[in-house]
Coordinates of C-alpha atoms in Angstrom, one line a residue:
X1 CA -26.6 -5.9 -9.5
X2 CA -23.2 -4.4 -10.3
X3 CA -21.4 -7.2 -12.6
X4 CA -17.8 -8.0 -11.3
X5 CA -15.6 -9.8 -13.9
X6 CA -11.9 -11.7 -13.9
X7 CA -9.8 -11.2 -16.4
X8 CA -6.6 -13.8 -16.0
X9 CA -3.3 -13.0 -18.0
X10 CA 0.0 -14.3 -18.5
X11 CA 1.9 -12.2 -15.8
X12 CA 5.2 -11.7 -18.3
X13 CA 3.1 -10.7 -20.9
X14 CA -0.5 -9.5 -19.8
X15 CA -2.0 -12.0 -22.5
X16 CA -5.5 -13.1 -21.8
X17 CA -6.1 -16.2 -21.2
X18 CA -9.2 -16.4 -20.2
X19 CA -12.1 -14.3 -18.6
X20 CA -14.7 -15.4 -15.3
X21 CA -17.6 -13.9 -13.4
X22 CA -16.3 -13.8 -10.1
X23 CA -18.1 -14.1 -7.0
X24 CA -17.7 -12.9 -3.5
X25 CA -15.5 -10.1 -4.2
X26 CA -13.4 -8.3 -1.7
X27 CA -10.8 -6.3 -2.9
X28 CA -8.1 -4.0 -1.2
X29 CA -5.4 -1.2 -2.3
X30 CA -3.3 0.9 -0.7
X31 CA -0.8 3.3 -0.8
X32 CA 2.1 2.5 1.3
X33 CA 1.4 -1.5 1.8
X34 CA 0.3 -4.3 -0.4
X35 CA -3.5 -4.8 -1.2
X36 CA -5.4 -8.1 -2.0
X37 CA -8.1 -9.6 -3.2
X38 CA -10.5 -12.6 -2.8
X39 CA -12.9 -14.2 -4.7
X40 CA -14.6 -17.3 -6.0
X41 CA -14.6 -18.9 -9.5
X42 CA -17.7 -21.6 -10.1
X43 CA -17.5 -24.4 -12.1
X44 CA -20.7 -25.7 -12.7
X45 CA -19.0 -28.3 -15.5
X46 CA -16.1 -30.5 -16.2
X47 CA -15.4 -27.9 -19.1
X48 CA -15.3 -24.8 -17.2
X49 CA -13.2 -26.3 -14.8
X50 CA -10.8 -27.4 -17.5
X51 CA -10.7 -23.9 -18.2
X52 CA -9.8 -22.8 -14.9
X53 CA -7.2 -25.0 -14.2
X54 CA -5.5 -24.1 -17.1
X55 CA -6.1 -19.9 -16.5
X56 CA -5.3 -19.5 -12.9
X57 CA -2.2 -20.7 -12.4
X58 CA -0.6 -19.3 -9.0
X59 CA 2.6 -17.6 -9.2
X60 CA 2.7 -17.0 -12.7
X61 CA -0.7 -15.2 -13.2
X62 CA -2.0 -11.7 -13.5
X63 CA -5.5 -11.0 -12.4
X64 CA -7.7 -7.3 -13.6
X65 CA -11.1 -7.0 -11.7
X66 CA -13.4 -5.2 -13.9
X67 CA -16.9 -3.9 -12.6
X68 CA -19.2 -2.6 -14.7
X69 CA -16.0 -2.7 -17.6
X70 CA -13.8 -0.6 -16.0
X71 CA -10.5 -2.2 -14.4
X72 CA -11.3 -1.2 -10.6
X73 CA -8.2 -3.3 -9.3
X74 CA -4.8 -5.2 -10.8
X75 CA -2.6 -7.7 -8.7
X76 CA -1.4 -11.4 -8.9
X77 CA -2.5 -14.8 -8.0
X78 CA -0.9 -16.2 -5.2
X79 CA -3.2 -18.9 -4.3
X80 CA -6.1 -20.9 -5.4
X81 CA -8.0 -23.8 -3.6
X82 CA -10.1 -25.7 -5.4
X83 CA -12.9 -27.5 -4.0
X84 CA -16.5 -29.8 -4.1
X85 CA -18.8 -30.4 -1.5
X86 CA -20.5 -33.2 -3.4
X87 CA -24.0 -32.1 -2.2
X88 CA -25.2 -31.0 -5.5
X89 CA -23.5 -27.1 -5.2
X90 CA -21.0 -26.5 -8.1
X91 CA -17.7 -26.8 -7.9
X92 CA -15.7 -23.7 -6.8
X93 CA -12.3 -22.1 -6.9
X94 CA -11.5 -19.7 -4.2
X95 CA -8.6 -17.9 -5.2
X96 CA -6.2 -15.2 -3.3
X97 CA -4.2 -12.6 -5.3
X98 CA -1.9 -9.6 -4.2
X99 CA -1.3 -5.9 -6.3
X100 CA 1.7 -6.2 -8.6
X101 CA 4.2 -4.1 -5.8
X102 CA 4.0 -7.6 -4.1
X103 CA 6.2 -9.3 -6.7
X104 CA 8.8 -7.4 -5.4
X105 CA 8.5 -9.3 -2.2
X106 CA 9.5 -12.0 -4.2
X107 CA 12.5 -10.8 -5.9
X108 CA 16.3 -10.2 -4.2
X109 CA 19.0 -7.9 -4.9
X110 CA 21.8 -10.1 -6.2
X111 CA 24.1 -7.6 -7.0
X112 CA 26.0 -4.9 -5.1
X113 CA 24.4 -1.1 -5.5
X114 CA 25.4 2.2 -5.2
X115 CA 23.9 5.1 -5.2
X116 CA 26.0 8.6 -4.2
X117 CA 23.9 11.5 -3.6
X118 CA 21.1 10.7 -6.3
X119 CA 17.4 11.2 -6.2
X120 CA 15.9 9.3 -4.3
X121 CA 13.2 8.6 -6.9
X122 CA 16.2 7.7 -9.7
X123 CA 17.0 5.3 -6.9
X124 CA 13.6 3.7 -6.6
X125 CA 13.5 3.2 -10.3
X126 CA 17.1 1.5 -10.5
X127 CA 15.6 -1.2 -7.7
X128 CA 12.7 -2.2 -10.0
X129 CA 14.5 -1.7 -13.0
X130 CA 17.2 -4.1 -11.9
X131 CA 13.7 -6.7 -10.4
X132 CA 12.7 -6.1 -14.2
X133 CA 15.8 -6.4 -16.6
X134 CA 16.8 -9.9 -15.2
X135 CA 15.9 -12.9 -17.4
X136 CA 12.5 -13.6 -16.3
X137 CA 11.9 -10.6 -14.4
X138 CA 10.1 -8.3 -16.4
X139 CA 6.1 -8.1 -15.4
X140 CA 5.6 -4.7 -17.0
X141 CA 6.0 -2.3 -14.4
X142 CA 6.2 1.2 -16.0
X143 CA 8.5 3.3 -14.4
X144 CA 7.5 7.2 -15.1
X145 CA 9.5 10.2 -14.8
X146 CA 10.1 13.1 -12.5
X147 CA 12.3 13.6 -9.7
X148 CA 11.5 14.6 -5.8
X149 CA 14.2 17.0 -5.0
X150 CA 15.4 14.7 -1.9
X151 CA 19.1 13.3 -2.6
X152 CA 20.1 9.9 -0.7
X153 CA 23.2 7.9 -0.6
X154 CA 22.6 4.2 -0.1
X155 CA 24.8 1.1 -0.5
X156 CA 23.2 -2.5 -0.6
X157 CA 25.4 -5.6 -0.4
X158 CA 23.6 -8.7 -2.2
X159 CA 25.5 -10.7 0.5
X160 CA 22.5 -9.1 2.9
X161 CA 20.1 -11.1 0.4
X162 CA 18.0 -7.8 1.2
X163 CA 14.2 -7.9 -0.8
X164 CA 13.5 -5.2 -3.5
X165 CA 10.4 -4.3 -1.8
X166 CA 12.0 -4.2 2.3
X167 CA 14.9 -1.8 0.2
X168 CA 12.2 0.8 -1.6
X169 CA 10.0 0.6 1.8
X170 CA 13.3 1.5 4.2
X171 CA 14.3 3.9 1.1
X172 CA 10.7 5.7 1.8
X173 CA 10.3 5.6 4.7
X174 CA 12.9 8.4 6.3
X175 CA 12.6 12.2 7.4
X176 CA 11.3 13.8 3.7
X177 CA 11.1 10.2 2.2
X178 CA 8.2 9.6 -0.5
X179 CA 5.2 7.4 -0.5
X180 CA 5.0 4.5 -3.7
X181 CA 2.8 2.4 -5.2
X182 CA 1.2 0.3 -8.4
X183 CA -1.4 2.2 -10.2
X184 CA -3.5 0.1 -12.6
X185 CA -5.5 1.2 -15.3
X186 CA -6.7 1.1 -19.2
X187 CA -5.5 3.9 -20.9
X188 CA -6.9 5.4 -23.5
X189 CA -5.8 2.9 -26.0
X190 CA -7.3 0.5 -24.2
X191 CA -4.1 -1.4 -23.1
X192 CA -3.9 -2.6 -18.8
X193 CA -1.5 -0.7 -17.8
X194 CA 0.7 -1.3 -13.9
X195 CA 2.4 1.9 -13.4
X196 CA 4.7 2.8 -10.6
X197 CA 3.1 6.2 -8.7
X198 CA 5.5 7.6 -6.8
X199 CA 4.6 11.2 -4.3
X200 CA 7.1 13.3 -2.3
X201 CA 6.3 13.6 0.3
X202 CA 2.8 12.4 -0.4
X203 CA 0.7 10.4 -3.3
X204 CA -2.3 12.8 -4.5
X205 CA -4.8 12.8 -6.1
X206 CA -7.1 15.7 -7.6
X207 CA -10.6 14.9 -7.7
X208 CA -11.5 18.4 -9.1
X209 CA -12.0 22.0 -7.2
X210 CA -13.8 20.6 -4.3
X211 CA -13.1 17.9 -2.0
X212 CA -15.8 14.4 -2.1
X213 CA -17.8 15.7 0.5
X214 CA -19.0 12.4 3.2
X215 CA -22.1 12.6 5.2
X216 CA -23.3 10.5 8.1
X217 CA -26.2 9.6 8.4
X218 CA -25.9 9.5 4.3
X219 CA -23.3 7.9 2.0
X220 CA -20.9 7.1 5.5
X221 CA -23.1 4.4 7.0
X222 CA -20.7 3.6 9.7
X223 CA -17.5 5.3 11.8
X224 CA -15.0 4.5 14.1
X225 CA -12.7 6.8 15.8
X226 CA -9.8 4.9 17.6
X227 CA -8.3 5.9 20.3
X228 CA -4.9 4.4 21.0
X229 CA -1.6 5.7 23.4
X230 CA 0.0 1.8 22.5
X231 CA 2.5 3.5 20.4
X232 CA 3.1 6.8 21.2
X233 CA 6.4 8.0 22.5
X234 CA 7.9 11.3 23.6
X235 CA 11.5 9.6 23.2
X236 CA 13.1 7.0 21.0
X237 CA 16.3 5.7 19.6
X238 CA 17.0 3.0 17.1
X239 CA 19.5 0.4 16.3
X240 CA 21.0 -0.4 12.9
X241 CA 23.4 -3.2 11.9
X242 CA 25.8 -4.7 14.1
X243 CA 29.3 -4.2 14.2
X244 CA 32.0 -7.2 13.7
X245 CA 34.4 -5.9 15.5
X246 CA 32.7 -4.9 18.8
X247 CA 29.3 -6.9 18.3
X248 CA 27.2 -3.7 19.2
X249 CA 24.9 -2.4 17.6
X250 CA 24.9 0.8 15.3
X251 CA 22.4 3.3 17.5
X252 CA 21.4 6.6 16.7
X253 CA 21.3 9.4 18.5
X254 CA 18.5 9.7 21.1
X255 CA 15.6 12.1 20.1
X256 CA 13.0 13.8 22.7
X257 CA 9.8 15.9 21.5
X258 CA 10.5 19.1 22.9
X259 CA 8.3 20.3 25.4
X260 CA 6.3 16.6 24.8
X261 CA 7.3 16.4 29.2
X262 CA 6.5 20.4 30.3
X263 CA 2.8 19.9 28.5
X264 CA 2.4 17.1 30.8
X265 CA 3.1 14.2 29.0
X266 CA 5.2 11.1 31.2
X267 CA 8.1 10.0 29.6
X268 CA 7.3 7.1 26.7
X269 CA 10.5 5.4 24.8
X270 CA 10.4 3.7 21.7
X271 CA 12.6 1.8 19.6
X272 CA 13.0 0.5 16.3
X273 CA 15.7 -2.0 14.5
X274 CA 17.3 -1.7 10.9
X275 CA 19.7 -4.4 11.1
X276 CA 21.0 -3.5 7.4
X277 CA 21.3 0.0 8.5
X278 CA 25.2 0.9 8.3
X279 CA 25.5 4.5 8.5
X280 CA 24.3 6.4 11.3
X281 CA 23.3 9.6 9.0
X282 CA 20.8 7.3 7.2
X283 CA 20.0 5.5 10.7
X284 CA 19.1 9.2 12.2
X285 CA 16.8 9.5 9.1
X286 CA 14.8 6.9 10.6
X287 CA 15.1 7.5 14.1
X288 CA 13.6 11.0 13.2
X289 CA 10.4 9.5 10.9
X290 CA 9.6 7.0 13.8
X291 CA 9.5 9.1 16.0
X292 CA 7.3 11.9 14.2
X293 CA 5.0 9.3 13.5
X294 CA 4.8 8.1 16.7
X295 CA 4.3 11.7 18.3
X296 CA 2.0 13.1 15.9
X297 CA -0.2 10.7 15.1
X298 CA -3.4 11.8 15.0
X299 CA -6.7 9.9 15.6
X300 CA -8.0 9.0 12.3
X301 CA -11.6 7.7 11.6
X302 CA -12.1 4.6 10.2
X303 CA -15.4 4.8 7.8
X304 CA -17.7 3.0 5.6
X305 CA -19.5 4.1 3.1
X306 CA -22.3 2.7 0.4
X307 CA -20.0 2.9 -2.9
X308 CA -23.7 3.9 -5.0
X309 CA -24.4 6.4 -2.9
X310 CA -21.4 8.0 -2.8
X311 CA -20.2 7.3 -6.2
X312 CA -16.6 6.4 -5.4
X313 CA -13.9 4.4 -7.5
X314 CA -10.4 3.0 -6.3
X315 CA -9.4 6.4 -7.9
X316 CA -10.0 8.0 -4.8
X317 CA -7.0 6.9 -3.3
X318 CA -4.8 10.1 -2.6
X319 CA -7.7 12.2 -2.9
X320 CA -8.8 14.7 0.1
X321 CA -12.3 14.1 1.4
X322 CA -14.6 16.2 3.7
X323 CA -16.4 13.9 6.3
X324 CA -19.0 15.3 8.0
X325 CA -20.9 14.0 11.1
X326 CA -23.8 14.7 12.7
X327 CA -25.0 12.3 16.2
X328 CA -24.4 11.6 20.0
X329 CA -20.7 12.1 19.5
X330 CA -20.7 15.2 17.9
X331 CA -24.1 17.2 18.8
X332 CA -22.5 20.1 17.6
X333 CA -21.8 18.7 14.3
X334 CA -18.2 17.1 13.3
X335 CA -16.1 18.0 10.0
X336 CA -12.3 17.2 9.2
X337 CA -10.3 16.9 6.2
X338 CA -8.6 13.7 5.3
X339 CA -6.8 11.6 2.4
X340 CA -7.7 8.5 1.6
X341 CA -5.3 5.9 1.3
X342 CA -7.0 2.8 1.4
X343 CA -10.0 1.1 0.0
X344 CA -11.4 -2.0 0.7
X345 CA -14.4 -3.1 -1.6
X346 CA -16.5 -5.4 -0.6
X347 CA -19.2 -6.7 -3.9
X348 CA -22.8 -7.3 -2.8
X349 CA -24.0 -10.5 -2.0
X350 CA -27.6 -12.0 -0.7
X351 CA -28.6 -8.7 0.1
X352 CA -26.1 -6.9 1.3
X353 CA -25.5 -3.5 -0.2
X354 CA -22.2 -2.6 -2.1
X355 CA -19.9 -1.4 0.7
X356 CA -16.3 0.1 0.8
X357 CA -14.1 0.9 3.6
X358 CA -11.9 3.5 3.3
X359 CA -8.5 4.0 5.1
X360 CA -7.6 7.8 5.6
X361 CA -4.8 10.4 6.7
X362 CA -4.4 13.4 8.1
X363 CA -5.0 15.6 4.6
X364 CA -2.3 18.4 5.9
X365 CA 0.1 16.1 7.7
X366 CA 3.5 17.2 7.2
X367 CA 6.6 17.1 10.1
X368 CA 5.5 18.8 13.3
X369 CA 7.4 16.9 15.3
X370 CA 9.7 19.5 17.0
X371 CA 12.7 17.0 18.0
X372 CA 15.9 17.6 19.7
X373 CA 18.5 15.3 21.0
X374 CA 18.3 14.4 24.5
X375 CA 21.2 15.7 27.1

């Protein structure tokens, strides 16, 4: 059986300080959103619970999964509940940890910023550098280099108590923003490394000349394909902050998908709120991404697959896949290009086989929302 080892550091300064199988393992990362992890620690002893307790101490340390001795996932601990049955089953510790970009959850802008018509990667970096050159503050992050070509112009007020992590997410996520996220890894020195990964307009990942090609039946062992209208919209118009003077709302200007209602398609609005939003240019920006996401979105399966068989590693994530399917559904035979970017692994237990979901994407999508302003 694949092994699956903790390793728990210091989160300022990635120092060991002490190393667990672990149990139970589920583990998640993304790009785009926070991933997380559970698993237990046993403590068949008063002495290895000693050295629990003084390892895994929520909020102030960092966690590296290893399998097989090669770091498949990075985060920190959040939570740990320790517990006994008394029935003659060791003692356990069932602890719940996040990837590093959650820290920035954690962390406020307490200072006014600027930025006039700089990249919007420079401006990415400044947030975390400022989250890591505070005293305290520094976890490590590496920042990279390289620039995306888009120019923003932002102002933050600290008075807005706004979160690092709510700033680079709005920051991202407008017409030709950038995807973002903490890469971990040993490098070739062997040193754990948390790296921020940043891709305009999209994180990828080469795998080599060929896509990973997926089978079911094979490696893909199950598939969904949802279906769901909830959230489209041929319409929509957002609101920003709110003005002193008049008490309304900053909106932006309403957009329509041309020709969404000639093809036959009834009239859906949406809406969305940015209540730190201050400028309608930057407010348009995201009036215009919700709305392509909300028009375009294409139905995406959702698959899992048995990680042996289809020798996969949380390095997949921004790679391009081929899945390929072959039953009732698809008689003639099914096959679509996507990009994963997710991965949930799930460790075997009593049994069960070695399983990991993965979250994909459209591997071509781009902006083909053709919008207009309505009147």
């Amino acid at each position: 059986m694949t092994a699956y080892r903790a390793l728990f550091c210091d989160l300022r300064t990635d120092q060991v300080r002490d190393t667990f199988p672990i149990s139970g393992v589920s583990m998640e990362d993304y790009i785009g959103k926070t991933g997380t992890l559970s698993g237990t620690l046993t403590a068949p002893d008063r002495a290895t619970a000693d050295r629990i307790r003084a390892a895994v101490i929520p909020g102030r340390t960092a966690v590296w999964i290893e399998r097989d001795g090669v770091i498949w996932w990075g985060g920190i601990v959040w939570t740990a509940s320790l517990s006994s049955t008394g029935r003659g089953t060791p003692a356990k510790a069932d602890i719940q940890a996040a990837t590093f970009d959650s820290y920035l959850d954690h962390r406020l802008l307490t200072t006014d910023f600027t930025a006039t018509d700089e990249d919007q990667f420079t401006i990415a970096r400044r947030l975390i550098s400022f989250a890591q050159s505070t005293d305290g503050g520094d976890i490590g992050i590496r920042l990279g280099q390289g620039a995306s070509g888009g120019k923003r112009t932002r102002t933050y007020s600290h008075y807005d108590l706004p979160k690092i992590r709510e700033l680079l997410d709005k920051l991202a996520a407008v017409q030709g923003g950038f995807e973002w996220r903490i890469r971990c890894y040993r490098d070739d020195a062997g040193e754990r490394i948390k790296e921020l990964q940043l891709g305009h307009p999209r994180i990828t990942t080469s795998r080599g000349p060929a896509d990973v090609i997926l089978d079911y039946p094979g490696a893909v062992t199950a598939y969904t394909f949802p279906y769901d209208a909830t959230t489209a919209a041929t319409h929509w118009q957002s609101r920003g902050a709110t003005s002193t003077g008049s008490n309304r709302p900053l909106m932006s200007t309403p957009l329509q998908v041309t020709g969404a209602i000639k093809a036959g398609w009834p009239h859906l609005d949406g809406t969305s709120d940015y209540p730190s939003v201050t400028t309608k240019a930057v407010l348009d920006d995201h009036a215009a991404a919700d709305l392509t996401e909300a028009a375009t979105r294409a139905v995406i399966p959702e698959i899992t697959v048995a990680l042996e068989a289809a020798h996969l590693t949380p390095a997949i994530l921004g790679a391009t896949i081929r899945l390929r399917i072959a039953d009732v559904w698809s008689p003639a035979g099914f096959a679509g290009r996507y990009r994963v970017v997710g991965i949930t692994v799930r460790a075997a237990e009593r049994g069960q086989a070695e399983t990991a979901s993965l979250l994909l994407d459209a591997a071509n999508r781009g902006t083909r929302l053709n919008s207009t302003r309505e009147g």
